[in-house]
Amino acid sequence: MEHRPLGSGGLHVSEVTYGNWLTHGELVEREAALACVRAALDAGITTFDTADVYAQGAAEELLGGALRGVRRESVEVATKVCLPTGEGPNDRGLSRKHIMESCHASLRRLGTDYVDLYQAHRFDDRTPLEETLLAFDDLVRQGKVLYLGVSEWTAGQIREALDLADQLGLPRRIVSNQPQYNMLWRVIEPEVLPLCQREGIGQLIFQPLAQGVLTGKYRPGEQPPDGSRAASGGRAPRFIGRVLGDRLLDRVQQLRPLADAAGLSMAQLAIAWTLSRDGVSSAIIGASRPEQVSENATAAGIRLDASLLAQIDDLLGDLIDRDPAKTAQMMSVKPEWAQPAWPNPSLR
């Protein structure tokens, strides 16, 4: 496992990060989830990403338990705040009240005195940005948070935060952005990536496998395989339905000969593609089985040549989405991506 700096700061993260979004505490049994974390550690992964809202805190609890006994200084733990964790009006957003309460609750669930990276899970237009930045700054000064990041913010929102931090005389502690990014979904390329590269903000990207579609396990005209996320219960099918259209699945299958020629699985090809992009510090993977972790982690260190990257672009062609207006609208996929009856549900 290789490591990269997270932006221009001093924190280094593993090229592959292990995340537990819709798996730990919701779709995967406890013992299987613990085995996945152990497999991540065995593969040299040191960076772990979670959030207070994942399985309403159960994911943080499971991750904290899985890392118990691991030397704290040898791992980087990232979590997030903003999305609703309860029914009350203050159980969401980036107010001082919710940030402070959510951070303390996350620390308790994770069983740690501090998190390495604390991320604003979305932008909160209900709360003055100054209030948010000052609350985050207080957590850093208290030693409960080492670095700050954002997730699914637009270039304009990131720019506003950086400028306001300068006006307030705050150190520029935003070191990372966590966007959705993969071979198909490239909406951060026109605006977010150039801004972040200029400002020294690294990308900790999620969904490098596009909900597992880029592994090639979903085939046009066929039912999802047993045990796959699309065949599971819970919230997963409403997310993955946006990338199960037959036209998209057919095009993805055409990537298989490229992966075979490179001696890679399709999952390794997709993850290595994200790691080949300028500005990307790490790719977050999820898994329901430890062997998936072991396979996907080997994408670290793989370098794809320019001709292969060009072939991928040519093959995916008009299915690639680069619309910057969709930066914070991860569900707004192209119609030909989704199943015909997909309801396009809101994240909230």
Short mmCIF file of C-alpha atoms in Angstrom, two decimals:
data_model
loop_
_atom_site.label_atom_id
_atom_site.label_comp_id
_atom_site.label_asym_id
_atom_site.label_seq_id
_atom_site.Cartn_x
_atom_site.Cartn_y
_atom_site.Cartn_z
CA MET A 1 0.00 0.00 0.00
CA GLU A 2 1.31 3.39 -0.98
CA HIS A 3 0.46 6.67 0.74
CA ARG A 4 -0.10 10.18 -0.55
CA PRO A 5 -0.35 13.60 1.10
CA LEU A 6 -3.91 14.83 1.61
CA GLY A 7 -3.62 18.05 -0.34
CA SER A 8 -0.73 20.31 0.52
CA GLY A 9 -0.88 19.60 4.25
CA GLY A 10 1.25 17.23 6.27
CA LEU A 11 -1.29 14.42 6.68
CA HIS A 12 -0.66 11.32 4.56
CA VAL A 13 -3.41 8.84 3.72
CA SER A 14 -3.36 5.40 2.15
CA GLU A 15 -4.07 5.45 -1.59
CA VAL A 16 -7.07 3.24 -0.85
CA THR A 17 -9.34 4.25 2.02
CA TYR A 18 -11.80 1.83 3.62
CA GLY A 19 -15.32 3.26 4.01
CA ASN A 20 -18.44 1.83 5.60
CA TRP A 21 -21.32 3.81 4.12
CA LEU A 22 -24.22 1.41 3.42
CA THR A 23 -22.51 -1.69 4.71
CA HIS A 24 -21.48 -1.61 8.36
CA GLY A 25 -24.43 -1.54 10.70
CA GLU A 26 -26.99 -1.80 7.91
CA LEU A 27 -26.40 -4.35 5.14
CA VAL A 28 -23.56 -6.51 6.45
CA GLU A 29 -23.59 -8.69 9.55
CA ARG A 30 -21.26 -7.60 12.33
CA GLU A 31 -18.75 -10.44 11.99
CA ALA A 32 -18.47 -9.95 8.22
CA ALA A 33 -17.98 -6.22 8.71
CA LEU A 34 -15.26 -6.82 11.30
CA ALA A 35 -13.56 -9.24 8.90
CA CYS A 36 -13.57 -6.56 6.21
CA VAL A 37 -11.83 -4.09 8.51
CA ARG A 38 -9.23 -6.72 9.42
CA ALA A 39 -8.68 -7.41 5.72
CA ALA A 40 -8.19 -3.68 5.14
CA LEU A 41 -5.55 -3.52 7.86
CA ASP A 42 -3.85 -6.63 6.47
CA ALA A 43 -3.74 -4.97 3.04
CA GLY A 44 -1.94 -1.95 4.48
CA ILE A 45 -4.93 0.40 4.44
CA THR A 46 -4.51 2.94 7.22
CA THR A 47 -7.29 5.42 6.37
CA PHE A 48 -10.89 4.73 7.41
CA ASP A 49 -13.88 6.87 6.49
CA THR A 50 -17.31 6.92 8.10
CA ALA A 51 -20.03 9.41 9.15
CA ASP A 52 -22.41 10.07 12.02
CA VAL A 53 -25.40 9.45 9.74
CA TYR A 54 -24.30 6.03 8.44
CA ALA A 55 -26.74 3.53 9.94
CA GLN A 56 -27.55 6.32 12.43
CA GLY A 57 -24.30 5.91 14.34
CA ALA A 58 -24.01 2.13 14.16
CA ALA A 59 -21.31 2.34 11.48
CA GLU A 60 -19.10 4.52 13.69
CA GLU A 61 -19.61 2.16 16.62
CA LEU A 62 -18.65 -0.85 14.55
CA LEU A 63 -15.58 0.85 13.11
CA GLY A 64 -14.47 1.97 16.54
CA GLY A 65 -14.83 -1.57 17.86
CA ALA A 66 -12.97 -3.04 14.87
CA LEU A 67 -10.03 -0.69 15.43
CA ARG A 68 -9.85 -1.30 19.16
CA GLY A 69 -6.41 -2.62 19.96
CA VAL A 70 -4.87 -1.07 16.85
CA ARG A 71 -2.22 1.54 17.63
CA ARG A 72 -4.18 4.80 17.30
CA GLU A 73 -1.31 6.73 15.75
CA SER A 74 -1.00 4.18 12.93
CA VAL A 75 -4.43 4.87 11.41
CA GLU A 76 -6.26 7.91 10.08
CA VAL A 77 -9.93 8.07 11.06
CA ALA A 78 -12.30 10.36 9.17
CA THR A 79 -15.94 11.07 9.90
CA LYS A 80 -18.55 13.64 8.89
CA VAL A 81 -21.30 15.92 10.14
CA CYS A 82 -24.31 17.63 8.55
CA LEU A 83 -26.93 15.15 7.38
CA PRO A 84 -29.90 14.40 9.69
CA THR A 85 -29.19 12.21 12.71
CA GLY A 86 -32.58 12.76 14.36
CA GLU A 87 -36.00 14.35 13.98
CA GLY A 88 -35.28 17.63 15.78
CA PRO A 89 -34.52 20.90 13.96
CA ASN A 90 -31.01 20.95 15.45
CA ASP A 91 -30.22 17.33 14.58
CA ARG A 92 -28.80 18.34 11.21
CA GLY A 93 -26.78 21.01 9.48
CA LEU A 94 -23.60 22.86 10.36
CA SER A 95 -24.70 25.01 13.28
CA ARG A 96 -22.34 25.32 16.24
CA LYS A 97 -24.78 23.29 18.33
CA HIS A 98 -25.00 20.38 15.91
CA ILE A 99 -21.28 20.36 15.06
CA MET A 100 -20.22 20.28 18.71
CA GLU A 101 -22.79 17.70 19.77
CA SER A 102 -22.22 15.50 16.74
CA CYS A 103 -18.44 15.57 17.11
CA HIS A 104 -18.61 14.52 20.76
CA ALA A 105 -21.07 11.74 19.91
CA SER A 106 -18.83 10.51 17.07
CA LEU A 107 -15.81 10.44 19.37
CA ARG A 108 -17.73 8.35 21.89
CA ARG A 109 -18.92 5.89 19.25
CA LEU A 110 -15.49 5.61 17.66
CA GLY A 111 -13.81 5.18 21.05
CA THR A 112 -11.16 7.82 20.39
CA ASP A 113 -10.11 11.20 21.76
CA TYR A 114 -9.77 12.77 18.33
CA VAL A 115 -10.49 12.24 14.64
CA ASP A 116 -7.83 12.88 12.07
CA LEU A 117 -10.26 14.36 9.54
CA TYR A 118 -13.66 15.95 10.24
CA GLN A 119 -15.73 16.71 7.16
CA ALA A 120 -18.77 18.86 6.42
CA HIS A 121 -20.96 16.21 4.77
CA ARG A 122 -22.83 18.81 2.71
CA PHE A 123 -23.03 22.60 2.54
CA ASP A 124 -25.59 24.11 4.91
CA ASP A 125 -27.25 27.20 3.50
CA ARG A 126 -29.38 27.59 6.68
CA THR A 127 -26.39 28.41 8.87
CA PRO A 128 -24.03 31.40 8.51
CA LEU A 129 -20.76 30.07 7.12
CA GLU A 130 -18.85 32.11 9.72
CA GLU A 131 -20.58 30.16 12.52
CA THR A 132 -19.61 26.88 10.88
CA LEU A 133 -15.97 27.80 10.34
CA LEU A 134 -15.53 29.11 13.88
CA ALA A 135 -17.07 25.96 15.38
CA PHE A 136 -14.74 23.76 13.33
CA ASP A 137 -11.80 25.94 14.33
CA ASP A 138 -12.67 25.54 18.00
CA LEU A 139 -12.66 21.74 17.65
CA VAL A 140 -9.22 21.90 16.07
CA ARG A 141 -7.92 24.15 18.85
CA GLN A 142 -9.35 21.74 21.43
CA GLY A 143 -7.42 18.87 19.84
CA LYS A 144 -10.55 16.87 19.02
CA VAL A 145 -10.07 17.32 15.26
CA LEU A 146 -6.73 17.46 13.46
CA TYR A 147 -7.77 18.40 9.91
CA LEU A 148 -10.93 19.63 8.21
CA GLY A 149 -12.59 18.68 4.95
CA VAL A 150 -15.80 19.12 2.99
CA SER A 151 -17.90 16.71 0.94
CA GLU A 152 -19.98 17.40 -2.16
CA TRP A 153 -19.41 21.17 -2.01
CA THR A 154 -19.40 23.19 -5.19
CA ALA A 155 -16.38 25.21 -6.29
CA GLY A 156 -18.22 28.38 -5.30
CA GLN A 157 -18.91 27.10 -1.81
CA ILE A 158 -15.30 26.01 -1.29
CA ARG A 159 -14.08 29.37 -2.59
CA GLU A 160 -16.43 31.21 -0.22
CA ALA A 161 -15.16 29.21 2.77
CA LEU A 162 -11.51 29.83 1.90
CA ASP A 163 -12.06 33.56 1.43
CA LEU A 164 -14.04 33.90 4.64
CA ALA A 165 -11.36 32.02 6.59
CA ASP A 166 -8.85 34.57 5.33
CA GLN A 167 -11.11 37.45 6.36
CA LEU A 168 -11.58 35.97 9.83
CA GLY A 169 -7.86 35.38 10.23
CA LEU A 170 -8.34 31.62 10.52
CA PRO A 171 -5.68 29.17 9.35
CA ARG A 172 -6.70 27.45 6.13
CA ARG A 173 -7.43 24.10 7.64
CA ILE A 174 -9.64 22.70 4.84
CA VAL A 175 -7.30 20.10 3.37
CA SER A 176 -9.72 17.77 1.60
CA ASN A 177 -12.83 17.46 -0.50
CA GLN A 178 -14.83 14.22 -0.67
CA PRO A 179 -16.74 14.09 -3.97
CA GLN A 180 -18.30 11.30 -6.00
CA TYR A 181 -15.86 10.62 -8.85
CA ASN A 182 -15.30 7.76 -11.26
CA MET A 183 -14.88 6.94 -14.96
CA LEU A 184 -18.48 7.90 -15.62
CA TRP A 185 -19.19 10.70 -13.16
CA ARG A 186 -16.65 13.48 -13.73
CA VAL A 187 -18.63 16.59 -12.84
CA ILE A 188 -15.87 17.91 -10.55
CA GLU A 189 -13.39 18.19 -13.40
CA PRO A 190 -14.43 21.57 -14.89
CA GLU A 191 -14.52 23.63 -11.67
CA VAL A 192 -13.92 21.81 -8.39
CA LEU A 193 -10.70 20.01 -9.29
CA PRO A 194 -8.90 23.08 -10.74
CA LEU A 195 -9.82 25.19 -7.70
CA CYS A 196 -8.73 22.49 -5.25
CA GLN A 197 -5.44 21.96 -7.04
CA ARG A 198 -4.69 25.69 -6.89
CA GLU A 199 -5.57 25.80 -3.19
CA GLY A 200 -3.84 22.61 -2.09
CA ILE A 201 -7.02 20.64 -1.31
CA GLY A 202 -6.79 16.89 -1.93
CA GLN A 203 -9.62 14.69 -3.21
CA LEU A 204 -10.76 11.78 -1.03
CA ILE A 205 -13.13 10.35 -3.60
CA PHE A 206 -16.09 8.04 -3.07
CA GLN A 207 -17.87 5.63 -5.40
CA PRO A 208 -14.84 4.85 -7.60
CA LEU A 209 -16.78 1.73 -8.66
CA ALA A 210 -20.06 3.59 -9.32
CA GLN A 211 -22.01 1.52 -6.78
CA GLY A 212 -20.25 -1.62 -8.03
CA VAL A 213 -21.36 -1.21 -11.64
CA LEU A 214 -17.78 -0.71 -12.86
CA THR A 215 -16.86 -4.15 -11.52
CA GLY A 216 -18.86 -5.62 -14.41
CA LYS A 217 -20.94 -7.88 -12.17
CA TYR A 218 -24.19 -6.33 -13.38
CA ARG A 219 -25.07 -7.33 -16.93
CA PRO A 220 -27.69 -5.86 -19.27
CA GLY A 221 -30.93 -7.77 -19.38
CA GLU A 222 -30.07 -9.90 -16.34
CA GLN A 223 -31.22 -9.84 -12.73
CA PRO A 224 -28.63 -8.57 -10.21
CA PRO A 225 -26.56 -11.47 -8.85
CA ASP A 226 -27.44 -12.85 -5.44
CA GLY A 227 -25.58 -11.16 -2.65
CA SER A 228 -24.94 -7.97 -4.63
CA ARG A 229 -25.88 -4.54 -3.33
CA ALA A 230 -28.62 -4.21 -5.96
CA ALA A 231 -30.25 -7.41 -4.70
CA SER A 232 -30.08 -6.44 -1.05
CA GLY A 233 -32.60 -4.73 1.17
CA GLY A 234 -32.43 -1.38 2.91
CA ARG A 235 -31.61 1.82 1.07
CA ALA A 236 -29.04 0.40 -1.33
CA PRO A 237 -31.33 -0.39 -4.29
CA ARG A 238 -32.64 3.18 -4.46
CA PHE A 239 -29.09 4.43 -4.91
CA ILE A 240 -27.82 1.79 -7.29
CA GLY A 241 -30.91 1.93 -9.50
CA ARG A 242 -29.52 5.13 -11.00
CA VAL A 243 -26.71 3.19 -12.71
CA LEU A 244 -28.43 0.00 -13.85
CA GLY A 245 -29.72 1.06 -17.25
CA ASP A 246 -29.04 -1.52 -19.99
CA ARG A 247 -27.24 0.95 -22.24
CA LEU A 248 -24.82 1.86 -19.46
CA LEU A 249 -24.30 -1.75 -18.42
CA ASP A 250 -23.60 -2.77 -22.00
CA ARG A 251 -20.94 -0.09 -22.36
CA VAL A 252 -19.34 -1.07 -19.07
CA GLN A 253 -19.03 -4.68 -20.28
CA GLN A 254 -16.95 -3.37 -23.16
CA LEU A 255 -14.31 -2.29 -20.62
CA ARG A 256 -13.61 -5.93 -19.78
CA PRO A 257 -11.16 -6.58 -22.68
CA LEU A 258 -9.21 -3.46 -21.65
CA ALA A 259 -8.94 -4.71 -18.07
CA ASP A 260 -7.95 -8.20 -19.24
CA ALA A 261 -5.24 -6.81 -21.50
CA ALA A 262 -3.83 -4.82 -18.59
CA GLY A 263 -3.89 -7.89 -16.33
CA LEU A 264 -6.41 -6.27 -13.99
CA SER A 265 -9.86 -7.04 -12.69
CA MET A 266 -12.46 -4.49 -13.70
CA ALA A 267 -12.61 -3.24 -10.11
CA GLN A 268 -8.85 -2.72 -10.03
CA LEU A 269 -9.02 -0.88 -13.35
CA ALA A 270 -11.73 1.47 -12.09
CA ILE A 271 -9.95 2.25 -8.82
CA ALA A 272 -6.58 2.68 -10.54
CA TRP A 273 -8.28 5.08 -12.98
CA THR A 274 -9.34 7.36 -10.13
CA LEU A 275 -5.87 7.23 -8.60
CA SER A 276 -4.39 8.27 -11.94
CA ARG A 277 -6.23 11.62 -11.86
CA ASP A 278 -4.38 14.74 -10.82
CA GLY A 279 -5.38 15.98 -7.39
CA VAL A 280 -6.73 12.66 -6.08
CA SER A 281 -5.21 11.62 -2.76
CA SER A 282 -7.21 8.46 -2.07
CA ALA A 283 -10.12 6.35 -3.32
CA ILE A 284 -12.69 5.08 -0.83
CA ILE A 285 -13.80 1.48 -1.21
CA GLY A 286 -16.58 -0.38 0.55
CA ALA A 287 -17.08 -4.12 0.76
CA SER A 288 -19.34 -6.83 2.10
CA ARG A 289 -16.69 -9.56 2.00
CA PRO A 290 -13.00 -9.47 3.02
CA GLU A 291 -11.84 -10.86 -0.33
CA GLN A 292 -13.31 -7.78 -2.02
CA VAL A 293 -11.17 -5.58 0.22
CA SER A 294 -8.03 -7.56 -0.57
CA GLU A 295 -8.62 -7.40 -4.33
CA ASN A 296 -9.53 -3.72 -4.45
CA ALA A 297 -6.65 -2.67 -2.22
CA THR A 298 -4.19 -3.99 -4.79
CA ALA A 299 -5.21 -1.14 -7.10
CA ALA A 300 -2.87 1.04 -5.04
CA GLY A 301 0.41 1.58 -6.84
CA ILE A 302 -0.97 0.59 -10.27
CA ARG A 303 -0.16 3.15 -12.93
CA LEU A 304 -2.24 3.21 -16.13
CA ASP A 305 -0.55 4.35 -19.34
CA ALA A 306 -1.89 7.21 -21.43
CA SER A 307 -3.07 4.99 -24.26
CA LEU A 308 -5.27 2.93 -21.91
CA LEU A 309 -6.76 6.06 -20.40
CA ALA A 310 -7.57 7.34 -23.87
CA GLN A 311 -9.22 4.03 -24.80
CA ILE A 312 -11.44 4.27 -21.72
CA ASP A 313 -12.51 7.78 -22.67
CA ASP A 314 -13.25 6.76 -26.25
CA LEU A 315 -15.26 3.72 -25.18
CA LEU A 316 -17.42 5.48 -22.58
CA GLY A 317 -17.81 8.53 -24.81
CA ASP A 318 -21.19 10.22 -24.54
CA LEU A 319 -22.08 8.39 -21.32
CA ILE A 320 -19.47 10.36 -19.35
CA ASP A 321 -21.09 13.16 -17.35
CA ARG A 322 -18.98 16.30 -16.88
CA ASP A 323 -21.76 18.78 -16.10
CA PRO A 324 -20.44 21.02 -13.27
CA ALA A 325 -24.00 22.00 -12.35
CA LYS A 326 -24.38 18.50 -10.91
CA THR A 327 -21.45 18.82 -8.52
CA ALA A 328 -23.64 18.54 -5.41
CA GLN A 329 -26.44 16.59 -7.09
CA MET A 330 -25.16 13.03 -7.16
CA MET A 331 -28.58 11.57 -7.98
CA SER A 332 -29.07 13.67 -11.13
CA VAL A 333 -27.70 11.11 -13.55
CA LYS A 334 -28.17 10.97 -17.30
CA PRO A 335 -31.45 9.25 -18.25
CA GLU A 336 -29.64 6.48 -20.13
CA TRP A 337 -27.76 5.52 -16.96
CA ALA A 338 -30.78 4.53 -14.92
CA GLN A 339 -33.36 1.80 -14.89
CA PRO A 340 -36.55 3.02 -16.64
CA ALA A 341 -38.60 2.94 -13.44
CA TRP A 342 -35.93 4.46 -11.19
CA PRO A 343 -37.64 7.07 -8.96
CA ASN A 344 -34.69 9.50 -8.56
CA PRO A 345 -35.16 9.83 -4.78
CA SER A 346 -33.73 12.69 -2.80
CA LEU A 347 -30.77 12.07 -0.50
CA ARG A 348 -32.64 13.89 2.23
#
